[in-house]
PDB file of C-alpha atoms in Angstrom:
ATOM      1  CA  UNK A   1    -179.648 -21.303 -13.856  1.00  0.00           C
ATOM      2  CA  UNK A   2    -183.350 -21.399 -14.662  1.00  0.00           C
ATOM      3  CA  UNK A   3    -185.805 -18.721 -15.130  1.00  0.00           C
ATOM      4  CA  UNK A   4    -186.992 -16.689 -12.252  1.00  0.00           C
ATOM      5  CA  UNK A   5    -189.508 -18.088  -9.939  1.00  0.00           C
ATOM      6  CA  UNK A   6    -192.993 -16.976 -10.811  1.00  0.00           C
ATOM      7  CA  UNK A   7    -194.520 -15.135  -7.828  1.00  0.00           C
ATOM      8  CA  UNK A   8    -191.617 -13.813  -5.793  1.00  0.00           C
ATOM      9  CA  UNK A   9    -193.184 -10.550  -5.787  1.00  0.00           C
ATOM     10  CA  UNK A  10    -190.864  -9.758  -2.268  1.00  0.00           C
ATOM     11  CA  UNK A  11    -188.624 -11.428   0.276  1.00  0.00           C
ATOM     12  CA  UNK A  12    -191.535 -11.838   2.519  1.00  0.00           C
ATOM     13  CA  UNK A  13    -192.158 -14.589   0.497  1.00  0.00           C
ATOM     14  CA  UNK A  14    -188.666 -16.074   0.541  1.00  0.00           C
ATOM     15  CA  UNK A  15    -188.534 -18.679   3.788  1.00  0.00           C
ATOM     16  CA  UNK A  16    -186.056 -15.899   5.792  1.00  0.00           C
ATOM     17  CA  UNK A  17    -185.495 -15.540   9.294  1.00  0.00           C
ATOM     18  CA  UNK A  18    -186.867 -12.093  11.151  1.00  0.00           C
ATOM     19  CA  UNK A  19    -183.517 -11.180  11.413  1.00  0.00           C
ATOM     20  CA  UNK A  20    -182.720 -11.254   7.916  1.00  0.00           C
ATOM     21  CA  UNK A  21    -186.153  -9.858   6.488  1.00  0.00           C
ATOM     22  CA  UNK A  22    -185.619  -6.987   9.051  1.00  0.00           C
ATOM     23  CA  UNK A  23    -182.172  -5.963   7.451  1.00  0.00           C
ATOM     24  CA  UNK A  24    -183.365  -6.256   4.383  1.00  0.00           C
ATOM     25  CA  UNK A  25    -186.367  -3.860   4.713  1.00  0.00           C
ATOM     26  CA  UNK A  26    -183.726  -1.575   6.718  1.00  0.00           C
ATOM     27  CA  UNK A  27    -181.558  -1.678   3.628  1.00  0.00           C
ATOM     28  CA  UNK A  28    -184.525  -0.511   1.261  1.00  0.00           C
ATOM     29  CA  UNK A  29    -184.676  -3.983  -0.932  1.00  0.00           C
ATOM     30  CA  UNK A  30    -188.364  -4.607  -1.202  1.00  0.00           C
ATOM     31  CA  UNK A  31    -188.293  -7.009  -4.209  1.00  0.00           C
ATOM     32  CA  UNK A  32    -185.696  -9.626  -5.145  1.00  0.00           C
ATOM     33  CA  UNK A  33    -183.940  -8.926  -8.443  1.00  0.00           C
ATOM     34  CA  UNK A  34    -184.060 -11.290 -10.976  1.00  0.00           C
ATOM     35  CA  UNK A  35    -181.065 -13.076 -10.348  1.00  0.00           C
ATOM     36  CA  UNK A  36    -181.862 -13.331  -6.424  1.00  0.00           C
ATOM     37  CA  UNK A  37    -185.782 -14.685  -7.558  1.00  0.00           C
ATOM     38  CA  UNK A  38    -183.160 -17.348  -9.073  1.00  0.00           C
ATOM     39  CA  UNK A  39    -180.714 -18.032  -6.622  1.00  0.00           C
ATOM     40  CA  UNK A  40    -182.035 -17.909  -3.013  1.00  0.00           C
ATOM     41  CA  UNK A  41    -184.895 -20.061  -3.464  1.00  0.00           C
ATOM     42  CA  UNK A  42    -182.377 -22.849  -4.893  1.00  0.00           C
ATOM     43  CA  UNK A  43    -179.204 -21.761  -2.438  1.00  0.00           C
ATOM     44  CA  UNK A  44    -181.985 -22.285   0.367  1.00  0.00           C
ATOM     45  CA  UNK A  45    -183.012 -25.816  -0.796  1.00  0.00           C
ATOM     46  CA  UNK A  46    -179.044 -26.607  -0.403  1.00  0.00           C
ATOM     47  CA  UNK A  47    -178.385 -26.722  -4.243  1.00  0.00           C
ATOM     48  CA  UNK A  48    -175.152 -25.309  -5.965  1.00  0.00           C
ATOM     49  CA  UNK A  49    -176.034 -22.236  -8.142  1.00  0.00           C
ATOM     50  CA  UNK A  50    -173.770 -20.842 -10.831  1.00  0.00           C
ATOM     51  CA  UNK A  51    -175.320 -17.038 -12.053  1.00  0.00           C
ATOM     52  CA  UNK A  52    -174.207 -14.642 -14.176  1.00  0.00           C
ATOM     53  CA  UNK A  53    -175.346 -11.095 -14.160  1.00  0.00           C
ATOM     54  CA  UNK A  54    -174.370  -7.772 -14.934  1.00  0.00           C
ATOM     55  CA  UNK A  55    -172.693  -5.108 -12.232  1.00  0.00           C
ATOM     56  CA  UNK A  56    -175.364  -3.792  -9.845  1.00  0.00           C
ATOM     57  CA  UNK A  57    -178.458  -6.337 -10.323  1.00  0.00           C
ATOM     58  CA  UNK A  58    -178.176  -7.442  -6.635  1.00  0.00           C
ATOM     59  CA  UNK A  59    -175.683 -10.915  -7.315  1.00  0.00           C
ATOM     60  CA  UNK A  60    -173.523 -10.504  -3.687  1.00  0.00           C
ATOM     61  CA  UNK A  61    -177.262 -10.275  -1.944  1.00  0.00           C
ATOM     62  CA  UNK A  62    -178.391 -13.315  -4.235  1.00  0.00           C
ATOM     63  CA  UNK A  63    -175.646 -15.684  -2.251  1.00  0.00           C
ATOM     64  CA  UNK A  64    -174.959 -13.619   0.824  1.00  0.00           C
ATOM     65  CA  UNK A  65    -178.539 -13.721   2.010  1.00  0.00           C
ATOM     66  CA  UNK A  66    -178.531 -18.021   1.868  1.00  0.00           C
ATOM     67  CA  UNK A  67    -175.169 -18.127   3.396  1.00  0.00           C
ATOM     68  CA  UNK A  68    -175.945 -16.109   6.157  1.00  0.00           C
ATOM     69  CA  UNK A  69    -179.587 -17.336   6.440  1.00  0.00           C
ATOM     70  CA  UNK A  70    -178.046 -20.674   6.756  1.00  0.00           C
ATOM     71  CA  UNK A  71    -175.617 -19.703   9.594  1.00  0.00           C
ATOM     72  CA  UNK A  72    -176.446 -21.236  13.231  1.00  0.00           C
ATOM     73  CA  UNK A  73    -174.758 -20.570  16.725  1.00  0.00           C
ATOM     74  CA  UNK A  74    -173.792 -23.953  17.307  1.00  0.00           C
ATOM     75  CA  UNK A  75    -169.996 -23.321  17.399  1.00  0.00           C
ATOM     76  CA  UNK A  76    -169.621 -19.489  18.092  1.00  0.00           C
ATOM     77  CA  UNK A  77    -166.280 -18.346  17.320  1.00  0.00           C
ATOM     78  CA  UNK A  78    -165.426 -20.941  14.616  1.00  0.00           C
ATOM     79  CA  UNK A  79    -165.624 -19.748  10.884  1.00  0.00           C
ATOM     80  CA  UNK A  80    -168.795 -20.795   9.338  1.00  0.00           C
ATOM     81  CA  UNK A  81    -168.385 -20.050   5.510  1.00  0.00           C
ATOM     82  CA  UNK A  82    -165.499 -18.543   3.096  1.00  0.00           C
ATOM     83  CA  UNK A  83    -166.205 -16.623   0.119  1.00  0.00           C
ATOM     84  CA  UNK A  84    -163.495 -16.072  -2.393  1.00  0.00           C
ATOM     85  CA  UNK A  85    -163.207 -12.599  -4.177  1.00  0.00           C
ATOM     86  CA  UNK A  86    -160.372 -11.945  -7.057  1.00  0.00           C
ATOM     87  CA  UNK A  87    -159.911  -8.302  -5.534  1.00  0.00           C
ATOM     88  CA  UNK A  88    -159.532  -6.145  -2.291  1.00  0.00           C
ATOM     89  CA  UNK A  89    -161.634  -3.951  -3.221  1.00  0.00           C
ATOM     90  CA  UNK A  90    -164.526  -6.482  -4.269  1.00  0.00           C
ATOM     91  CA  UNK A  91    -163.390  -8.433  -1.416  1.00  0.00           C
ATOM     92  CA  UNK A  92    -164.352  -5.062   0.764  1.00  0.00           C
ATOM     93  CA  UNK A  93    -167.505  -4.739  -1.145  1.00  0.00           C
ATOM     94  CA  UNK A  94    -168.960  -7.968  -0.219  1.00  0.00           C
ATOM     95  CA  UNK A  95    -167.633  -7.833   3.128  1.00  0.00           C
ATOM     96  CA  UNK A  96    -169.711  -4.438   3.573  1.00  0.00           C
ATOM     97  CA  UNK A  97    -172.837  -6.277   2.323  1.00  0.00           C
ATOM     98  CA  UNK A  98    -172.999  -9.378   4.831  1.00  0.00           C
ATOM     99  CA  UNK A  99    -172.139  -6.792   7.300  1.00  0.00           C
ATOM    100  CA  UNK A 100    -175.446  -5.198   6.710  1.00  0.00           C
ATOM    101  CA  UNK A 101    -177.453  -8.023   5.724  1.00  0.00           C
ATOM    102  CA  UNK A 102    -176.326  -9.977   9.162  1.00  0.00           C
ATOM    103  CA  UNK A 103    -176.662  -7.157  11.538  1.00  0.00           C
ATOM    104  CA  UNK A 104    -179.405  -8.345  13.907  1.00  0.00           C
ATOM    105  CA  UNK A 105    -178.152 -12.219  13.173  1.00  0.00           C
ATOM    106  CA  UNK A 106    -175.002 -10.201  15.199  1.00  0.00           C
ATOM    107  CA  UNK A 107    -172.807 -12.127  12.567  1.00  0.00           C
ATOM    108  CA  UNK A 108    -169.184 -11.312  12.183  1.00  0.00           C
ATOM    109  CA  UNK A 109    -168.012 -10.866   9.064  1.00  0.00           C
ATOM    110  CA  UNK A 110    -164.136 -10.250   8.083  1.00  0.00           C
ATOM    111  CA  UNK A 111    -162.186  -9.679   5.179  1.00  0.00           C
ATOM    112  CA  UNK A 112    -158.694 -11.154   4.681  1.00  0.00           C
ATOM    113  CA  UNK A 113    -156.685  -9.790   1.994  1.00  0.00           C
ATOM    114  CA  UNK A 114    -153.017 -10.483   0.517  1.00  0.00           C
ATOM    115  CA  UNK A 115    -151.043  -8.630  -1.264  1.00  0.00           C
ATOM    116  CA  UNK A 116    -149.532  -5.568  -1.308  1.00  0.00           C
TER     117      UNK A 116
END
């Protein structure tokens, strides 16, 4: 990835639907992390991004806000994106983070686990 975007001082800058920005403030993120600045700019534009980060700097936001900024109505009731997790309990994690960050999109998001 490149360096953060100069500028992005908070998501009101980022080109987000009311529905999105208005989770987000619910949620208490003001300001994009570093590795969000990075990612949702260039996940917005339709590019691939790759990041690396460490444990809490905001990484399931820094795809979960494009992916579910991205999502339309067009087809209800068909899935509309998969995210892969190597673990239930990450699995859970990120699944309790789109929850939040697409509540007034009224987006349904479900884990499905294997295993034992």
């Amino acid at each position: 990835m490149t360096e953060p975007q100069e500028g992005i001082a908070s998501f009101g800058q980022l080109d987000l639907g009311w529905e999105i920005q208005k989770a987000l403030e619910k949620m208490g993120y003001l300001k994009p992390t570093p590795i969000q600045a990075m990612a949702i700019p260039a996940a917005l534009e339709g590019r691939d991004i790759f990041g690396q980060a460490r444990t809490g700097t905001g990484k399931t936001a820094a795809f979960a806000i494009p992916v579910l900024e991205g999502l339309t109505d067009r087809r209800p009731r068909y899935p509309k994106a998969l995210i892969l997790a190597p673990t239930r309990e990450l699995a859970t994690q990120i699944q309790d983070e789109m929850r939040k960050i697409g509540e007034f999109k009224k987006t349904r998001v479900m884990a499905v686990v294997g295993g034992r």
